Amino acid sequence: MSVLSRLARRMWHQLEPVHAAVYFSPQASEAAAALGYDTESRWPSYFAYRSAPLGRAGAGLATAACYSFSPRTVAEHVPAVWEVATPGQVLAARLAAVDRTYRDLMGGKAVGPEAAEAAELAKRAAESVTVAGRPLAAANLDLPWPEEPHLVLWQAATVLREHRGDGHLAALQAAELDPCESLVSFAAIGAAPVANFAGRGWSEQEWAAARDRLAGRGLVGPGGEATEQGRALRERVELMTDELAAQPWRLLGEERAERLAGLVAPFLGAVFEAGLLPMTSTLGITTVATPD
């Protein structure tokens, strides 16, 4: 792994939790409920919050953007989420939820001078990305920048997260891993239990068929565990993802990126101390487990 690829992965681990709090915080759930969403399951608000930058997206567009979800699962929620609230209303609620989340977690530190410096560095990185072929990154980058530093930081982290995520989907496609196969192969290397993916909506039959297809390529063994070839393929996917995510960090520079990593540490600490985010181990690195 190159120095730049390693930096891209490090910055993902630093910024992913800053972004992902919107899917797990009580404040975000309350904001979704106030709009009228059923919050007994987190998927209605998840699809609304994540898809809103795309406008009034239909099931096909949302399925393409979210990739690893069963089309049936996406269609259960999209476009029905826009009958509850418009994309504009969802975006406003999303930002208000982030505001409440970080003010409640951090108090004045959320808007202090170090937060402002972090916001400026993250914004500079986010505005440097090339969004060709990266619809979720482009859609979030098209949104107006908020004024408060913690909201600028969150929006920049979201752009950078979706920029990496869009690139990850390109890496999966280059590896010829379809949406269900991407999850089966991920579980096969022991990165996450199969049960973690139940919410993605794939049936047992579809999961078994995907496993059989991977077995036919020599990527998984009889028990569903990854073969050496399967592990090597997943490693190539992750390395390509890092390479495709490196552009903003190349332009920001290693010194400023490391400064940003240090500045966001209080945000990470607040999120994890509050127990907002589940954790998983990916390729030997502990990180936050968020839906892709």
Short mmCIF file of C-alpha atoms in Angstrom, two decimals:
data_model
loop_
_atom_site.label_atom_id
_atom_site.label_comp_id
_atom_site.label_asym_id
_atom_site.label_seq_id
_atom_site.Cartn_x
_atom_site.Cartn_y
_atom_site.Cartn_z
CA MET A 1 0.00 0.00 0.00
CA SER A 2 1.38 3.43 -0.94
CA VAL A 3 1.77 6.25 1.57
CA LEU A 4 -1.07 8.13 -0.09
CA SER A 5 -3.40 5.12 -0.07
CA ARG A 6 -2.61 4.54 3.59
CA LEU A 7 -3.42 8.19 4.30
CA ALA A 8 -6.72 7.90 2.42
CA ARG A 9 -7.71 4.92 4.55
CA ARG A 10 -6.66 6.67 7.77
CA MET A 11 -8.71 9.75 6.91
CA TRP A 12 -11.71 7.54 6.15
CA HIS A 13 -11.49 6.05 9.63
CA GLN A 14 -11.23 9.53 11.12
CA LEU A 15 -14.11 11.11 9.19
CA GLU A 16 -16.56 8.24 8.74
CA PRO A 17 -17.86 8.44 12.35
CA VAL A 18 -18.33 12.21 12.04
CA HIS A 19 -20.65 11.62 9.09
CA ALA A 20 -22.30 8.41 10.28
CA ALA A 21 -23.70 9.84 13.51
CA VAL A 22 -26.70 11.08 11.50
CA TYR A 23 -27.87 7.48 11.00
CA PHE A 24 -27.66 6.49 14.66
CA SER A 25 -28.13 9.46 16.98
CA PRO A 26 -31.36 9.85 18.98
CA GLN A 27 -31.56 13.43 17.71
CA ALA A 28 -31.62 12.20 14.10
CA SER A 29 -34.32 9.66 14.95
CA GLU A 30 -36.39 12.36 16.65
CA ALA A 31 -36.03 14.64 13.64
CA ALA A 32 -37.18 11.85 11.33
CA ALA A 33 -40.14 11.05 13.57
CA ALA A 34 -41.11 14.74 13.58
CA LEU A 35 -41.31 14.58 9.79
CA GLY A 36 -43.63 11.60 10.07
CA TYR A 37 -41.28 8.67 9.43
CA ASP A 38 -41.70 5.35 11.22
CA THR A 39 -38.56 5.08 13.34
CA GLU A 40 -39.22 1.60 14.72
CA SER A 41 -36.95 0.56 11.85
CA ARG A 42 -34.06 2.82 10.88
CA TRP A 43 -34.41 2.17 7.17
CA PRO A 44 -37.11 4.73 6.28
CA SER A 45 -35.04 7.58 7.72
CA TYR A 46 -31.82 6.08 6.38
CA PHE A 47 -33.07 6.05 2.80
CA ALA A 48 -34.61 9.50 3.20
CA TYR A 49 -31.51 11.08 4.75
CA ARG A 50 -29.07 9.45 2.35
CA SER A 51 -31.08 9.85 -0.85
CA ALA A 52 -32.40 13.39 -0.29
CA PRO A 53 -29.39 15.10 -1.96
CA LEU A 54 -30.36 13.25 -5.17
CA GLY A 55 -33.77 14.94 -5.18
CA ARG A 56 -36.97 12.98 -5.53
CA ALA A 57 -35.10 9.76 -6.35
CA GLY A 58 -36.99 6.71 -7.51
CA ALA A 59 -36.33 3.14 -6.49
CA GLY A 60 -33.98 2.49 -9.40
CA LEU A 61 -31.69 5.43 -8.65
CA ALA A 62 -31.68 4.74 -4.90
CA THR A 63 -30.90 1.05 -5.51
CA ALA A 64 -28.01 1.97 -7.81
CA ALA A 65 -26.60 4.44 -5.29
CA CYS A 66 -26.92 2.12 -2.28
CA TYR A 67 -25.78 -0.97 -4.26
CA SER A 68 -25.63 -3.68 -1.60
CA PHE A 69 -29.31 -3.47 -0.66
CA SER A 70 -31.83 -5.79 -2.25
CA PRO A 71 -33.91 -3.88 -4.83
CA ARG A 72 -37.00 -5.13 -2.97
CA THR A 73 -35.83 -3.52 0.26
CA VAL A 74 -35.15 -0.20 -1.42
CA ALA A 75 -38.52 -0.30 -3.20
CA GLU A 76 -40.26 -0.75 0.16
CA HIS A 77 -39.11 2.73 1.11
CA VAL A 78 -38.35 4.65 -2.08
CA PRO A 79 -40.13 6.61 -3.50
CA ALA A 80 -42.63 6.32 -0.61
CA VAL A 81 -40.32 8.37 1.65
CA TRP A 82 -41.09 11.44 -0.50
CA GLU A 83 -44.79 11.11 0.25
CA VAL A 84 -43.95 11.73 3.92
CA ALA A 85 -41.61 14.68 3.36
CA THR A 86 -39.98 16.40 0.40
CA PRO A 87 -36.23 16.06 -0.18
CA GLY A 88 -35.84 19.70 0.87
CA GLN A 89 -37.61 19.07 4.16
CA VAL A 90 -35.48 15.99 4.76
CA LEU A 91 -32.26 17.90 4.08
CA ALA A 92 -33.27 20.61 6.53
CA ALA A 93 -34.15 18.02 9.18
CA ARG A 94 -30.88 16.16 8.53
CA LEU A 95 -28.80 19.26 9.12
CA ALA A 96 -30.83 20.25 12.19
CA ALA A 97 -30.31 16.75 13.59
CA VAL A 98 -26.55 17.00 13.09
CA ASP A 99 -26.58 20.39 14.79
CA ARG A 100 -28.43 19.04 17.83
CA THR A 101 -26.33 15.88 17.95
CA TYR A 102 -22.98 17.63 18.14
CA ARG A 103 -24.12 20.49 20.35
CA ASP A 104 -25.58 17.97 22.79
CA LEU A 105 -22.44 15.82 22.69
CA MET A 106 -19.79 18.54 22.73
CA GLY A 107 -21.32 21.80 23.88
CA GLY A 108 -19.22 24.83 22.95
CA LYS A 109 -16.39 22.69 21.57
CA ALA A 110 -18.57 21.95 18.53
CA VAL A 111 -18.27 25.55 17.39
CA GLY A 112 -14.92 26.52 18.91
CA PRO A 113 -11.76 27.63 17.06
CA GLU A 114 -10.42 24.10 16.60
CA ALA A 115 -13.75 23.02 15.10
CA ALA A 116 -13.56 26.00 12.75
CA GLU A 117 -10.04 25.02 11.66
CA ALA A 118 -11.15 21.42 11.12
CA ALA A 119 -14.12 22.62 9.09
CA GLU A 120 -11.93 24.76 6.86
CA LEU A 121 -9.48 21.92 6.15
CA ALA A 122 -12.25 19.37 5.54
CA LYS A 123 -14.11 21.78 3.26
CA ARG A 124 -10.94 22.39 1.27
CA ALA A 125 -10.52 18.64 0.80
CA ALA A 126 -14.17 18.14 -0.12
CA GLU A 127 -14.19 20.94 -2.67
CA SER A 128 -11.13 19.45 -4.38
CA VAL A 129 -12.76 16.13 -5.33
CA THR A 130 -13.56 15.21 -8.90
CA VAL A 131 -17.15 14.00 -8.94
CA ALA A 132 -17.35 12.49 -12.44
CA GLY A 133 -19.03 9.10 -12.04
CA ARG A 134 -19.70 9.75 -8.34
CA PRO A 135 -23.36 10.75 -8.01
CA LEU A 136 -23.72 10.77 -4.22
CA ALA A 137 -20.55 12.82 -3.78
CA ALA A 138 -21.69 15.25 -6.48
CA ALA A 139 -25.18 15.59 -5.02
CA ASN A 140 -23.85 16.40 -1.55
CA LEU A 141 -21.25 18.79 -2.92
CA ASP A 142 -24.02 20.65 -4.77
CA LEU A 143 -25.71 21.52 -1.48
CA PRO A 144 -25.08 25.00 -0.03
CA TRP A 145 -22.52 25.12 2.73
CA PRO A 146 -23.91 25.83 6.20
CA GLU A 147 -22.37 28.53 8.39
CA GLU A 148 -21.61 26.82 11.70
CA PRO A 149 -18.22 25.06 11.76
CA HIS A 150 -19.49 21.73 13.08
CA LEU A 151 -22.05 21.63 10.26
CA VAL A 152 -19.43 22.53 7.65
CA LEU A 153 -17.24 19.75 9.04
CA TRP A 154 -20.11 17.27 8.90
CA GLN A 155 -21.07 18.20 5.33
CA ALA A 156 -17.45 18.00 4.17
CA ALA A 157 -17.10 14.60 5.87
CA THR A 158 -20.27 13.51 4.07
CA VAL A 159 -18.95 14.59 0.66
CA LEU A 160 -15.65 12.80 1.30
CA ARG A 161 -17.43 9.70 2.61
CA GLU A 162 -19.69 9.47 -0.43
CA HIS A 163 -16.76 10.19 -2.75
CA ARG A 164 -14.99 7.18 -1.26
CA GLY A 165 -18.19 5.13 -1.30
CA ASP A 166 -18.87 5.84 -4.97
CA GLY A 167 -15.29 4.75 -5.70
CA HIS A 168 -15.79 1.60 -3.64
CA LEU A 169 -18.72 0.63 -5.86
CA ALA A 170 -16.49 1.08 -8.90
CA ALA A 171 -13.92 -1.21 -7.25
CA LEU A 172 -16.59 -3.85 -6.56
CA GLN A 173 -17.72 -3.71 -10.17
CA ALA A 174 -14.14 -3.98 -11.41
CA ALA A 175 -13.88 -7.13 -9.29
CA GLU A 176 -17.12 -8.39 -10.88
CA LEU A 177 -18.88 -8.59 -7.52
CA ASP A 178 -22.59 -7.91 -7.87
CA PRO A 179 -24.53 -6.36 -4.94
CA CYS A 180 -25.28 -9.59 -3.09
CA GLU A 181 -21.87 -11.10 -3.90
CA SER A 182 -20.21 -8.01 -2.43
CA LEU A 183 -21.78 -8.81 0.96
CA VAL A 184 -21.20 -12.57 0.77
CA SER A 185 -17.52 -12.07 -0.08
CA PHE A 186 -17.17 -9.51 2.71
CA ALA A 187 -18.67 -11.88 5.26
CA ALA A 188 -16.51 -14.71 3.87
CA ILE A 189 -13.28 -13.00 4.93
CA GLY A 190 -14.64 -12.67 8.47
CA ALA A 191 -14.99 -8.90 8.28
CA ALA A 192 -18.57 -9.00 9.62
CA PRO A 193 -21.07 -11.71 10.63
CA VAL A 194 -23.66 -12.72 8.06
CA ALA A 195 -26.37 -11.61 10.51
CA ASN A 196 -25.17 -8.01 10.16
CA PHE A 197 -26.52 -7.95 6.62
CA ALA A 198 -30.04 -9.16 7.34
CA GLY A 199 -31.38 -5.62 6.94
CA ARG A 200 -30.15 -5.47 3.36
CA GLY A 201 -33.09 -7.69 2.39
CA TRP A 202 -31.52 -10.59 0.51
CA SER A 203 -33.35 -13.90 0.87
CA GLU A 204 -31.61 -17.08 1.99
CA GLN A 205 -31.96 -18.38 -1.54
CA GLU A 206 -30.38 -15.26 -3.05
CA TRP A 207 -27.53 -15.37 -0.52
CA ALA A 208 -26.91 -19.06 -1.26
CA ALA A 209 -26.99 -18.44 -5.02
CA ALA A 210 -24.43 -15.64 -4.65
CA ARG A 211 -22.23 -17.93 -2.57
CA ASP A 212 -22.49 -20.60 -5.25
CA ARG A 213 -21.45 -18.11 -7.92
CA LEU A 214 -18.42 -17.13 -5.84
CA ALA A 215 -17.58 -20.79 -5.26
CA GLY A 216 -17.70 -21.31 -9.02
CA ARG A 217 -15.00 -18.64 -9.34
CA GLY A 218 -12.89 -20.25 -6.63
CA LEU A 219 -13.47 -17.36 -4.21
CA VAL A 220 -15.18 -19.26 -1.37
CA GLY A 221 -14.87 -22.78 -0.06
CA PRO A 222 -17.54 -25.39 0.77
CA GLY A 223 -18.32 -23.81 4.14
CA GLY A 224 -18.66 -20.31 2.71
CA GLU A 225 -15.28 -19.13 3.98
CA ALA A 226 -13.05 -17.16 1.63
CA THR A 227 -10.32 -19.01 -0.20
CA GLU A 228 -6.86 -17.48 -0.58
CA GLN A 229 -7.99 -16.23 -3.98
CA GLY A 230 -11.14 -14.74 -2.43
CA ARG A 231 -9.16 -12.92 0.25
CA ALA A 232 -6.76 -11.58 -2.36
CA LEU A 233 -9.68 -10.27 -4.42
CA ARG A 234 -11.21 -8.47 -1.44
CA GLU A 235 -7.82 -6.97 -0.59
CA ARG A 236 -7.56 -5.66 -4.16
CA VAL A 237 -11.02 -4.12 -3.80
CA GLU A 238 -10.02 -2.31 -0.62
CA LEU A 239 -6.71 -1.16 -2.09
CA MET A 240 -8.45 0.15 -5.21
CA THR A 241 -10.97 1.92 -2.99
CA ASP A 242 -8.11 3.62 -1.15
CA GLU A 243 -6.46 4.62 -4.42
CA LEU A 244 -9.70 6.04 -5.82
CA ALA A 245 -10.22 7.98 -2.58
CA ALA A 246 -6.72 9.48 -2.52
CA GLN A 247 -7.30 12.58 -4.66
CA PRO A 248 -8.46 15.02 -1.95
CA TRP A 249 -5.63 13.97 0.37
CA ARG A 250 -3.05 14.33 -2.39
CA LEU A 251 -4.25 17.89 -2.94
CA LEU A 252 -4.63 18.77 0.74
CA GLY A 253 -1.23 17.32 1.56
CA GLU A 254 -0.15 14.90 4.25
CA GLU A 255 0.70 17.58 6.85
CA ARG A 256 -2.69 19.29 6.66
CA ALA A 257 -4.49 15.95 6.50
CA GLU A 258 -2.76 14.84 9.69
CA ARG A 259 -3.69 18.16 11.28
CA LEU A 260 -7.31 17.54 10.32
CA ALA A 261 -7.15 14.04 11.79
CA GLY A 262 -6.03 15.49 15.11
CA LEU A 263 -8.66 18.22 15.07
CA VAL A 264 -11.56 15.81 14.54
CA ALA A 265 -10.46 13.57 17.43
CA PRO A 266 -12.82 15.30 19.91
CA PHE A 267 -15.74 14.66 17.56
CA LEU A 268 -14.82 10.97 17.34
CA GLY A 269 -14.39 10.77 21.07
CA ALA A 270 -17.80 12.30 21.69
CA VAL A 271 -19.51 9.95 19.23
CA PHE A 272 -17.92 6.80 20.65
CA GLU A 273 -18.28 7.82 24.28
CA ALA A 274 -22.00 8.27 23.63
CA GLY A 275 -22.13 4.73 22.18
CA LEU A 276 -23.78 5.92 18.99
CA LEU A 277 -21.98 3.73 16.50
CA PRO A 278 -21.52 -0.05 16.23
CA MET A 279 -17.99 -1.26 15.60
CA THR A 280 -16.60 -3.96 13.35
CA SER A 281 -13.19 -5.23 12.30
CA THR A 282 -12.31 -4.79 8.65
CA LEU A 283 -9.08 -6.20 7.24
CA GLY A 284 -7.57 -6.09 10.71
CA ILE A 285 -8.63 -2.49 11.36
CA THR A 286 -11.37 -1.65 13.82
CA THR A 287 -13.80 0.86 12.35
CA VAL A 288 -17.39 1.95 12.46
CA ALA A 289 -19.95 -0.32 10.84
CA THR A 290 -22.25 1.80 8.69
CA PRO A 291 -24.58 0.89 5.83
CA ASP A 292 -23.14 1.23 2.32
#
